[in-house]
Coordinates of N, CA and C in Angstrom, one line a residue:
M97 N 14.5 -7.2 19.7 CA 13.1 -7.5 19.4 C 12.5 -8.6 20.3
K98 N 11.3 -8.4 20.8 CA 10.7 -9.5 21.6 C 10.5 -10.8 20.8
P99 N 10.7 -11.9 21.4 CA 10.6 -13.2 20.7 C 9.2 -13.4 20.1
I100 N 8.2 -13.0 20.8 CA 6.8 -13.1 20.3 C 6.6 -12.3 19.0
L101 N 7.2 -11.1 19.0 CA 7.1 -10.2 17.9 C 7.8 -10.8 16.6
K102 N 8.9 -11.4 16.8 CA 9.6 -12.1 15.7 C 8.7 -13.1 15.0
L103 N 8.1 -14.0 15.8 CA 7.2 -15.0 15.3 C 6.1 -14.4 14.5
T104 N 5.5 -13.4 15.1 CA 4.3 -12.7 14.5 C 4.6 -12.1 13.2
L105 N 5.8 -11.3 13.2 CA 6.2 -10.6 12.0 C 6.5 -11.6 10.8
V106 N 7.1 -12.7 11.1 CA 7.5 -13.7 10.1 C 6.2 -14.2 9.5
L107 N 5.2 -14.6 10.3 CA 3.9 -15.1 9.8 C 3.2 -14.1 9.0
V108 N 3.1 -12.8 9.5 CA 2.5 -11.7 8.8 C 3.2 -11.5 7.4
F109 N 4.5 -11.6 7.4 CA 5.2 -11.4 6.1 C 4.9 -12.5 5.1
F110 N 4.8 -13.7 5.6 CA 4.5 -14.9 4.8 C 3.1 -14.7 4.1
F111 N 2.1 -14.4 4.9 CA 0.7 -14.3 4.4 C 0.6 -13.0 3.5
A112 N 1.3 -12.0 3.9 CA 1.3 -10.8 3.0 C 1.9 -11.0 1.7
C113 N 2.9 -11.9 1.6 CA 3.6 -12.2 0.3 C 2.6 -13.0 -0.6
T114 N 1.8 -13.9 0.1 CA 0.9 -14.7 -0.7 C -0.2 -13.8 -1.2
F115 N -0.7 -12.8 -0.4 CA -1.7 -11.9 -0.8 C -1.3 -11.1 -2.0
I116 N 0.0 -10.6 -1.9 CA 0.5 -9.7 -3.0 C 0.6 -10.6 -4.3
A117 N 1.1 -11.8 -4.1 CA 1.3 -12.7 -5.3 C 0.0 -13.0 -6.0
L118 N -1.1 -13.2 -5.2 CA -2.4 -13.5 -5.8 C -2.9 -12.2 -6.4
K119 N -2.7 -11.1 -5.8 CA -3.2 -9.8 -6.4 C -2.5 -9.6 -7.8
V120 N -1.2 -9.8 -7.8 CA -0.5 -9.6 -9.1 C -0.9 -10.6 -10.2
S121 N -1.1 -11.8 -9.8 CA -1.5 -12.9 -10.7 C -2.9 -12.8 -11.2
G122 N -3.8 -12.3 -10.3 CA -5.2 -12.1 -10.6 C -6.0 -13.5 -10.5
L123 N -5.3 -14.5 -10.0 CA -6.0 -15.8 -9.9 C -7.2 -15.8 -9.0
L124 N -7.0 -15.1 -7.9 CA -8.1 -15.0 -6.9 C -8.7 -13.6 -6.8
S125 N -8.8 -12.9 -7.9 CA -9.4 -11.6 -7.8 C -10.9 -11.7 -7.5
I126 N -11.5 -10.6 -7.1 CA -12.9 -10.7 -6.7 C -13.8 -11.0 -8.0
A127 N -13.3 -10.4 -9.1 CA -14.1 -10.7 -10.4 C -14.0 -12.2 -10.7
A128 N -12.8 -12.8 -10.5 CA -12.7 -14.2 -10.9 C -13.5 -15.1 -9.9
I129 N -13.5 -14.8 -8.6 CA -14.3 -15.6 -7.7 C -15.8 -15.4 -8.0
E130 N -16.2 -14.2 -8.3 CA -17.6 -14.0 -8.6 C -18.0 -14.8 -9.8
S131 N -17.2 -14.8 -10.8 CA -17.5 -15.6 -12.1 C -17.6 -17.1 -11.8
W132 N -16.7 -17.6 -10.9 CA -16.8 -19.0 -10.6 C -18.1 -19.3 -9.9
L133 N -18.5 -18.4 -9.0 CA -19.7 -18.7 -8.2 C -21.0 -18.6 -9.1
V134 N -20.9 -17.6 -10.1 CA -22.1 -17.5 -11.0 C -22.2 -18.8 -11.8
Y135 N -21.0 -19.3 -12.3 CA -21.1 -20.6 -13.1 C -21.5 -21.8 -12.2
A136 N -21.0 -21.8 -10.9 CA -21.3 -22.9 -10.0 C -22.8 -22.9 -9.7
Q137 N -23.4 -21.7 -9.6 CA -24.8 -21.6 -9.3 C -25.7 -22.2 -10.4
S138 N -25.2 -22.0 -11.6 CA -25.9 -22.6 -12.7 C -25.9 -24.1 -12.7
L139 N -24.9 -24.7 -12.0 CA -24.8 -26.2 -11.9 C -25.6 -26.7 -10.7
N140 N -25.3 -26.2 -9.5 CA -25.9 -26.7 -8.3 C -25.5 -25.8 -7.1
V141 N -26.5 -25.6 -6.3 CA -26.2 -24.7 -5.1 C -25.2 -25.3 -4.2
Y142 N -25.1 -26.7 -4.2 CA -24.1 -27.3 -3.3 C -22.7 -27.1 -3.9
V143 N -22.6 -26.9 -5.2 CA -21.2 -26.6 -5.8 C -20.8 -25.3 -5.3
V144 N -21.7 -24.3 -5.2 CA -21.4 -23.0 -4.7 C -20.9 -23.1 -3.2
A145 N -21.6 -23.9 -2.4 CA -21.3 -24.1 -1.0 C -19.9 -24.7 -0.9
I146 N -19.5 -25.7 -1.7 CA -18.2 -26.3 -1.7 C -17.1 -25.3 -2.0
I147 N -17.4 -24.5 -3.0 CA -16.4 -23.5 -3.4 C -16.2 -22.5 -2.3
I148 N -17.2 -22.0 -1.7 CA -17.1 -21.1 -0.6 C -16.3 -21.7 0.6
I149 N -16.6 -22.9 1.0 CA -15.8 -23.6 2.0 C -14.4 -23.7 1.6
A150 N -14.1 -24.2 0.4 CA -12.8 -24.4 -0.1 C -11.9 -23.1 -0.1
L151 N -12.6 -22.0 -0.6 CA -11.9 -20.7 -0.6 C -11.5 -20.3 0.8
L152 N -12.4 -20.4 1.8 CA -12.1 -20.0 3.1 C -11.1 -20.9 3.8
L153 N -11.1 -22.2 3.4 CA -10.0 -23.1 3.9 C -8.7 -22.7 3.3
L154 N -8.7 -22.4 2.0 CA -7.5 -22.0 1.4 C -6.8 -20.8 2.0
D155 N -7.6 -20.0 2.7 CA -7.1 -18.8 3.4 C -6.0 -19.1 4.4
L156 N -6.0 -20.4 4.9 CA -4.9 -20.8 5.8 C -3.6 -20.8 5.1
F157 N -3.5 -21.0 3.8 CA -2.2 -21.1 3.1 C -1.9 -19.8 2.3
V158 N -3.0 -19.2 1.7 CA -2.8 -17.9 1.0 C -3.8 -17.0 1.5
A159 N -3.5 -15.7 1.6 CA -4.4 -14.7 2.1 C -5.5 -14.4 1.0
V160 N -6.7 -14.7 1.3 CA -7.8 -14.4 0.4 C -8.7 -13.4 1.0
P161 N -9.5 -12.7 0.2 CA -10.4 -11.6 0.8 C -11.6 -12.3 1.5
T162 N -11.4 -12.7 2.8 CA -12.4 -13.4 3.5 C -13.7 -12.8 3.6
L163 N -13.7 -11.5 4.0 CA -15.0 -10.8 4.2 C -15.8 -10.7 2.9
T164 N -15.1 -10.4 1.8 CA -15.8 -10.4 0.5 C -16.4 -11.7 0.2
I165 N -15.7 -12.8 0.4 CA -16.2 -14.2 0.1 C -17.4 -14.5 0.9
I166 N -17.4 -14.1 2.2 CA -18.6 -14.3 3.1 C -19.8 -13.5 2.6
I167 N -19.6 -12.3 2.2 CA -20.7 -11.5 1.6 C -21.2 -12.1 0.3
L168 N -20.3 -12.6 -0.5 CA -20.7 -13.3 -1.7 C -21.5 -14.6 -1.4
A169 N -21.1 -15.3 -0.3 CA -21.8 -16.5 0.1 C -23.2 -16.2 0.5
G170 N -23.4 -15.1 1.2 CA -24.8 -14.7 1.5 C -25.6 -14.3 0.3
Y171 N -24.9 -13.7 -0.7 CA -25.6 -13.2 -1.9 C -26.0 -14.4 -2.7
F172 N -25.2 -15.4 -2.9 CA -25.5 -16.6 -3.7 C -26.2 -17.7 -3.0
L173 N -26.1 -17.8 -1.7 CA -26.7 -18.9 -0.9 C -27.8 -18.5 0.0
G174 N -27.9 -17.3 0.3 CA -28.9 -16.8 1.3 C -28.2 -16.7 2.6
P175 N -28.9 -16.0 3.6 CA -28.2 -15.7 4.9 C -27.8 -17.0 5.7
A176 N -28.7 -18.0 5.8 CA -28.5 -19.1 6.7 C -27.4 -20.0 6.1
M177 N -27.6 -20.5 4.9 CA -26.6 -21.4 4.3 C -25.3 -20.7 4.0
G178 N -25.4 -19.4 3.6 CA -24.1 -18.6 3.4 C -23.3 -18.5 4.7
A179 N -24.0 -18.2 5.8 CA -23.3 -18.1 7.1 C -22.7 -19.5 7.5
L180 N -23.5 -20.5 7.3 CA -23.1 -21.9 7.7 C -21.8 -22.3 6.9
C181 N -21.8 -22.1 5.6 CA -20.7 -22.4 4.8 C -19.4 -21.6 5.2
A182 N -19.7 -20.3 5.5 CA -18.6 -19.4 6.0 C -18.0 -19.9 7.3
I183 N -18.9 -20.3 8.2 CA -18.4 -20.8 9.5 C -17.6 -22.0 9.4
I184 N -18.1 -23.0 8.5 CA -17.4 -24.2 8.3 C -16.0 -24.0 7.7
G185 N -16.0 -23.1 6.7 CA -14.7 -22.8 6.0 C -13.7 -22.2 7.0
M186 N -14.1 -21.2 7.7 CA -13.2 -20.5 8.7 C -12.8 -21.4 9.8
L187 N -13.8 -22.3 10.2 CA -13.4 -23.2 11.3 C -12.4 -24.2 10.9
L188 N -12.5 -24.7 9.7 CA -11.5 -25.7 9.1 C -10.2 -25.0 9.0
A189 N -10.2 -23.7 8.5 CA -8.9 -23.0 8.4 C -8.2 -22.8 9.8
G190 N -9.0 -22.4 10.8 CA -8.5 -22.2 12.1 C -8.0 -23.5 12.7
L191 N -8.7 -24.6 12.6 CA -8.3 -25.9 13.1 C -7.0 -26.3 12.4
G192 N -7.0 -26.1 11.1 CA -5.8 -26.5 10.3 C -4.5 -25.7 10.8
G193 N -4.7 -24.4 10.9 CA -3.6 -23.6 11.4 C -3.1 -24.0 12.8
Y194 N -4.1 -24.2 13.6 CA -3.7 -24.6 15.0 C -3.0 -25.9 15.1
W195 N -3.5 -27.0 14.4 CA -2.9 -28.3 14.5 C -1.6 -28.4 13.7
I196 N -1.5 -27.8 12.6 CA -0.3 -27.9 11.8 C 0.9 -27.2 12.6
S197 N 0.5 -26.0 13.1 CA 1.5 -25.2 13.9 C 1.9 -25.9 15.2
S198 N 0.9 -26.6 15.8 CA 1.2 -27.3 17.0 C 2.2 -28.5 16.8
L199 N 2.0 -29.1 15.6 CA 2.9 -30.2 15.3 C 4.3 -29.8 14.7
Y200 N 4.3 -28.8 13.9 CA 5.5 -28.4 13.2 C 6.0 -27.0 13.5
G201 N 5.3 -26.2 14.3 CA 5.7 -24.9 14.6 C 7.0 -24.7 15.3
Y202 N 7.4 -25.8 15.9 CA 8.7 -25.8 16.6 C 9.9 -25.5 15.7
V203 N 9.7 -25.9 14.4 CA 10.8 -25.6 13.4 C 11.1 -24.1 13.3
L204 N 10.0 -23.4 13.1 CA 10.1 -21.9 13.0 C 10.6 -21.3 14.3
I205 N 10.1 -21.8 15.4 CA 10.5 -21.3 16.7 C 12.0 -21.5 16.9
D206 N 12.5 -22.7 16.6 CA 13.9 -23.0 16.8 C 14.8 -22.2 15.9
K207 N 14.3 -21.8 14.7 CA 15.1 -21.0 13.8 C 15.2 -19.6 14.2
L208 N 14.1 -19.0 14.8 CA 14.1 -17.6 15.1 C 14.5 -17.3 16.5
I209 N 14.2 -18.3 17.4 CA 14.5 -18.0 18.9 C 15.5 -19.1 19.3
K210 N 16.7 -18.6 19.8 CA 17.8 -19.5 20.0 C 17.8 -20.0 21.5
T211 N 17.4 -19.2 22.4 CA 17.6 -19.6 23.8 C 16.2 -20.1 24.4
E212 N 16.3 -21.0 25.4 CA 15.1 -21.6 26.0 C 14.4 -20.5 26.8
S213 N 15.1 -19.5 27.3 CA 14.4 -18.5 28.1 C 13.6 -17.6 27.2
E214 N 14.1 -17.3 26.0 CA 13.3 -16.5 25.0 C 12.1 -17.3 24.5
K215 N 12.3 -18.6 24.3 CA 11.1 -19.4 23.9 C 10.0 -19.4 24.9
A216 N 10.5 -19.5 26.2 CA 9.5 -19.5 27.3 C 8.8 -18.2 27.4
L217 N 9.6 -17.1 27.1 CA 9.0 -15.8 27.2 C 8.0 -15.6 26.1
A218 N 8.3 -16.1 24.9 CA 7.3 -16.0 23.7 C 6.0 -16.7 24.1
V219 N 6.1 -17.9 24.6 CA 4.9 -18.7 25.0 C 4.1 -17.9 26.1
S220 N 4.8 -17.4 27.1 CA 4.1 -16.7 28.2 C 3.4 -15.5 27.7
N221 N 4.1 -14.7 26.8 CA 3.5 -13.5 26.2 C 2.2 -13.8 25.4
F222 N 2.2 -14.9 24.6 CA 1.0 -15.2 23.9 C -0.1 -15.7 24.8
K223 N 0.3 -16.5 25.8 CA -0.7 -17.0 26.7 C -1.4 -15.8 27.4
A224 N -0.6 -14.8 27.7 CA -1.2 -13.6 28.4 C -2.2 -12.8 27.6
K225 N -1.9 -12.7 26.3 CA -2.8 -11.8 25.4 C -3.4 -12.6 24.2
G226 N -3.1 -13.9 24.1 CA -3.4 -14.6 22.9 C -4.9 -14.7 22.7
A227 N -5.7 -14.8 23.8 CA -7.2 -14.9 23.6 C -7.7 -13.7 23.0
V228 N -7.3 -12.5 23.5 CA -7.7 -11.2 22.9 C -7.3 -11.1 21.5
F229 N -6.1 -11.5 21.2 CA -5.5 -11.5 19.8 C -6.4 -12.3 18.9
I230 N -6.9 -13.4 19.3 CA -7.8 -14.3 18.5 C -9.1 -13.6 18.3
L231 N -9.7 -13.1 19.4 CA -11.0 -12.5 19.4 C -11.1 -11.3 18.5
L232 N -10.0 -10.5 18.4 CA -10.0 -9.3 17.7 C -9.3 -9.4 16.3
S233 N -8.9 -10.6 16.0 CA -8.1 -10.8 14.8 C -8.8 -10.5 13.5
R234 N -10.1 -10.5 13.5 CA -10.9 -10.2 12.3 C -10.7 -8.7 11.8
A235 N -9.9 -7.9 12.5 CA -9.7 -6.5 12.1 C -8.9 -6.5 10.8
S236 N -8.2 -7.5 10.5 CA -7.4 -7.5 9.3 C -7.5 -8.9 8.6
P237 N -7.3 -8.9 7.3 CA -7.4 -10.2 6.5 C -6.4 -11.2 6.9
I238 N -5.2 -10.8 7.4 CA -4.1 -11.7 7.7 C -4.1 -12.2 9.1
L239 N -4.6 -11.4 10.0 CA -4.4 -11.7 11.4 C -5.1 -13.0 11.9
P240 N -6.3 -13.4 11.4 CA -6.9 -14.6 11.9 C -6.0 -15.8 11.7
E241 N -5.4 -16.0 10.5 CA -4.5 -17.1 10.3 C -3.3 -17.1 11.1
V242 N -2.7 -15.8 11.3 CA -1.6 -15.7 12.1 C -1.9 -16.1 13.6
S243 N -3.0 -15.6 14.1 CA -3.4 -15.9 15.5 C -3.6 -17.5 15.7
A244 N -4.2 -18.1 14.7 CA -4.4 -19.6 14.8 C -3.0 -20.3 14.8
C245 N -2.1 -19.9 14.0 CA -0.8 -20.5 13.9 C 0.0 -20.2 15.2
M246 N -0.1 -19.0 15.7 CA 0.5 -18.6 17.0 C 0.0 -19.4 18.1
A247 N -1.3 -19.7 18.1 CA -1.9 -20.5 19.2 C -1.4 -21.9 19.2
G248 N -1.2 -22.4 18.0 CA -0.7 -23.8 17.9 C 0.8 -23.9 18.3
M249 N 1.6 -22.9 17.8 CA 3.0 -22.9 18.1 C 3.3 -22.8 19.6
T250 N 2.5 -22.0 20.3 CA 2.7 -21.7 21.7 C 2.0 -22.7 22.6
K251 N 1.3 -23.6 22.0 CA 0.6 -24.7 22.7 C -0.5 -24.1 23.6
M252 N -1.2 -23.1 23.1 CA -2.4 -22.6 23.8 C -3.4 -23.8 23.9
P253 N -4.0 -23.9 25.1 CA -5.0 -25.0 25.3 C -6.0 -25.0 24.2
F254 N -6.3 -26.2 23.6 CA -7.2 -26.3 22.5 C -8.6 -25.7 22.8
K255 N -9.1 -26.0 24.0 CA -10.4 -25.5 24.4 C -10.5 -24.0 24.4
T256 N -9.4 -23.3 24.9 CA -9.3 -21.8 24.9 C -9.3 -21.3 23.5
F257 N -8.5 -22.0 22.6 CA -8.4 -21.6 21.2 C -9.8 -21.7 20.5
I258 N -10.4 -22.8 20.6 CA -11.6 -23.1 19.8 C -12.8 -22.2 20.3
V259 N -12.9 -21.9 21.6 CA -13.9 -21.0 22.1 C -13.7 -19.6 21.6
C260 N -12.5 -19.1 21.7 CA -12.2 -17.8 21.1 C -12.4 -17.7 19.6
W261 N -12.0 -18.7 18.9 CA -12.1 -18.7 17.5 C -13.6 -18.7 17.1
L262 N -14.4 -19.5 17.7 CA -15.8 -19.5 17.4 C -16.5 -18.2 17.8
V263 N -16.2 -17.7 18.9 CA -16.8 -16.4 19.4 C -16.5 -15.3 18.4
S264 N -15.3 -15.3 17.8 CA -14.9 -14.3 16.8 C -15.5 -14.6 15.5
T265 N -15.7 -15.8 15.1 CA -16.1 -16.2 13.8 C -17.6 -16.2 13.5
I266 N -18.3 -16.8 14.4 CA -19.8 -17.0 14.2 C -20.5 -15.7 14.0
P267 N -20.4 -14.7 14.9 CA -21.2 -13.4 14.6 C -20.7 -12.7 13.4
Y268 N -19.4 -12.8 13.1 CA -18.8 -12.2 11.9 C -19.4 -12.8 10.7
A269 N -19.5 -14.1 10.6 CA -20.1 -14.8 9.4 C -21.5 -14.5 9.3
I270 N -22.3 -14.5 10.3 CA -23.7 -14.3 10.3 C -24.0 -12.9 9.7
I271 N -23.3 -11.9 10.3 CA -23.6 -10.5 9.9 C -23.2 -10.3 8.4
A272 N -22.0 -10.7 8.0 CA -21.5 -10.5 6.7 C -22.4 -11.3 5.7
A273 N -22.8 -12.5 6.0 CA -23.7 -13.3 5.1 C -25.0 -12.7 4.9
Y274 N -25.6 -12.2 6.0 CA -26.9 -11.5 5.9 C -26.8 -10.3 5.1
A275 N -25.7 -9.5 5.3 CA -25.6 -8.3 4.5 C -25.5 -8.6 3.0
G276 N -24.8 -9.7 2.7 CA -24.7 -10.1 1.3 C -26.0 -10.6 0.7
S277 N -26.8 -11.2 1.6 CA -28.1 -11.7 1.1 C -29.1 -10.7 0.8
V278 N -29.0 -9.5 1.4 CA -29.9 -8.4 1.2 C -29.4 -7.3 0.2
S279 N -28.2 -7.6 -0.3 CA -27.6 -6.7 -1.3 C -27.8 -7.2 -2.7
T280 N -27.8 -6.2 -3.6 CA -27.9 -6.5 -5.0 C -26.9 -5.7 -5.8
L281 N -26.8 -5.9 -7.1 CA -25.9 -5.1 -7.9 C -26.4 -3.7 -7.9
E282 N -27.7 -3.5 -7.9 CA -28.3 -2.1 -7.9 C -28.2 -1.5 -6.6
N283 N -28.2 -2.3 -5.5 CA -28.1 -1.7 -4.2 C -27.1 -2.5 -3.3
P284 N -25.8 -2.2 -3.4 CA -24.8 -2.9 -2.7 C -24.5 -2.3 -1.3
K285 N -25.4 -1.3 -0.9 CA -25.1 -0.6 0.4 C -25.1 -1.5 1.6
P286 N -26.0 -2.5 1.8 CA -25.9 -3.3 3.0 C -24.5 -4.0 3.1
A287 N -24.0 -4.5 2.0 CA -22.7 -5.2 2.0 C -21.6 -4.2 2.3
I288 N -21.7 -3.0 1.8 CA -20.7 -1.9 2.1 C -20.7 -1.5 3.5
Y289 N -21.9 -1.3 4.0 CA -22.1 -0.9 5.4 C -21.6 -2.0 6.4
A290 N -21.9 -3.3 6.0 CA -21.4 -4.4 6.9 C -19.9 -4.4 6.9
A291 N -19.3 -4.3 5.7 CA -17.8 -4.3 5.7 C -17.2 -3.2 6.5
I292 N -17.7 -2.0 6.3 CA -17.2 -0.9 7.1 C -17.4 -1.0 8.6
G293 N -18.7 -1.5 8.9 CA -19.0 -1.7 10.3 C -18.2 -2.7 11.0
L294 N -18.0 -3.9 10.4 CA -17.3 -5.0 11.0 C -15.8 -4.6 11.2
T295 N -15.2 -4.0 10.1 CA -13.8 -3.6 10.2 C -13.6 -2.6 11.3
G296 N -14.5 -1.6 11.3 CA -14.5 -0.5 12.2 C -14.6 -1.0 13.7
F297 N -15.5 -1.9 13.9 CA -15.8 -2.4 15.2 C -14.5 -3.1 15.8
F298 N -13.8 -3.9 15.0 CA -12.6 -4.6 15.4 C -11.5 -3.7 15.6
W299 N -11.3 -2.7 14.8 CA -10.2 -1.7 14.9 C -10.4 -0.9 16.2
V300 N -11.7 -0.4 16.4 CA -12.0 0.3 17.7 C -11.7 -0.5 18.9
S301 N -12.1 -1.8 18.8 CA -11.8 -2.7 19.9 C -10.3 -2.9 20.2
W302 N -9.6 -3.0 19.1 CA -8.1 -3.1 19.2 C -7.6 -1.8 19.9
W303 N -8.1 -0.7 19.5 CA -7.6 0.6 20.1 C -7.9 0.7 21.6
M304 N -9.1 0.3 21.9 CA -9.5 0.3 23.3 C -8.7 -0.7 24.2
F305 N -8.4 -1.9 23.6 CA -7.6 -2.9 24.3 C -6.2 -2.4 24.5
N306 N -5.6 -1.8 23.4 CA -4.2 -1.2 23.6 C -4.2 -0.1 24.6
K307 N -5.2 0.8 24.6 CA -5.2 1.9 25.5 C -5.3 1.4 26.9
A308 N -6.2 0.4 27.2 CA -6.3 -0.2 28.5 C -5.0 -0.9 29.0
T309 N -4.4 -1.6 28.0 CA -3.1 -2.3 28.3 C -2.0 -1.3 28.7
S310 N -1.9 -0.2 27.9 CA -0.9 0.8 28.2 C -1.1 1.5 29.5
K311 N -2.4 1.7 29.8 CA -2.7 2.4 31.1 C -2.3 1.4 32.3
S312 N -2.6 0.1 32.1 CA -2.3 -0.9 33.1 C -0.8 -1.0 33.3
T313 N -0.1 -0.9 32.2 CA 1.4 -1.1 32.2 C 2.0 0.2 32.9
R314 N 1.5 1.4 32.6 CA 2.0 2.6 33.3 C 1.7 2.6 34.8
A315 N 0.5 2.1 35.1 CA 0.1 2.0 36.6 C 1.1 1.0 37.3
T316 N 1.4 -0.1 36.7 CA 2.2 -1.1 37.3 C 3.6 -0.6 37.5
T317 N 4.1 0.2 36.4 CA 5.4 0.7 36.5 C 5.6 1.8 37.6
S318 N 4.6 2.6 37.7 CA 4.6 3.7 38.7 C 4.6 3.1 40.1
V319 N 3.8 2.0 40.3 CA 3.7 1.4 41.6 C 5.1 0.7 42.0
S320 N 5.7 0.1 41.0 CA 7.0 -0.6 41.2 C 8.1 0.4 41.6
K321 N 7.9 1.7 41.0 CA 8.9 2.7 41.4 C 8.8 3.2 42.8

């Protein structure tokens, strides 16, 4: 198995386990989150904002339904404030994943990858495709946190990471928050369309990237022969 794949699968497994645990426990179910926000709204709009940011930051440690939270942010806070809180929360999660993994990721790398040549190969593999991985990571609830951790572990330049993270995060937050702001319990269609559209866009982009990469690999192989 490729060294980079080992690291990725371990991180995916960790976040998947937290997602399943939360699903089973019901602690962070959609119904529970919505009830918190309804109660927070009765207190102060800034309490709602803090809860949204905290939930999205928590996504760094346990897999939470990010897209649904952003849509709820738009519903409870409006498009502008909802998007701003979502961007802040996801930015903090990304920065946390990058810096924690940059400082302590070597522990996981040393456990999974034994030789220096394999470690160098893992780093070079992520550097080659890491930017695209981050840009398209919103295709799945778990991939953004995995990509931030991988960027930190492999010492991706911070400037490259933050630019890719923001390019991926800002439009995503704006679209989802706006959809939430124009949705109601009687008419949830904008939120549903936004969820389907955003997820579909990123999955199609992944498919196109993989197709282009496979074609390039086949062309390189045929030339070398």
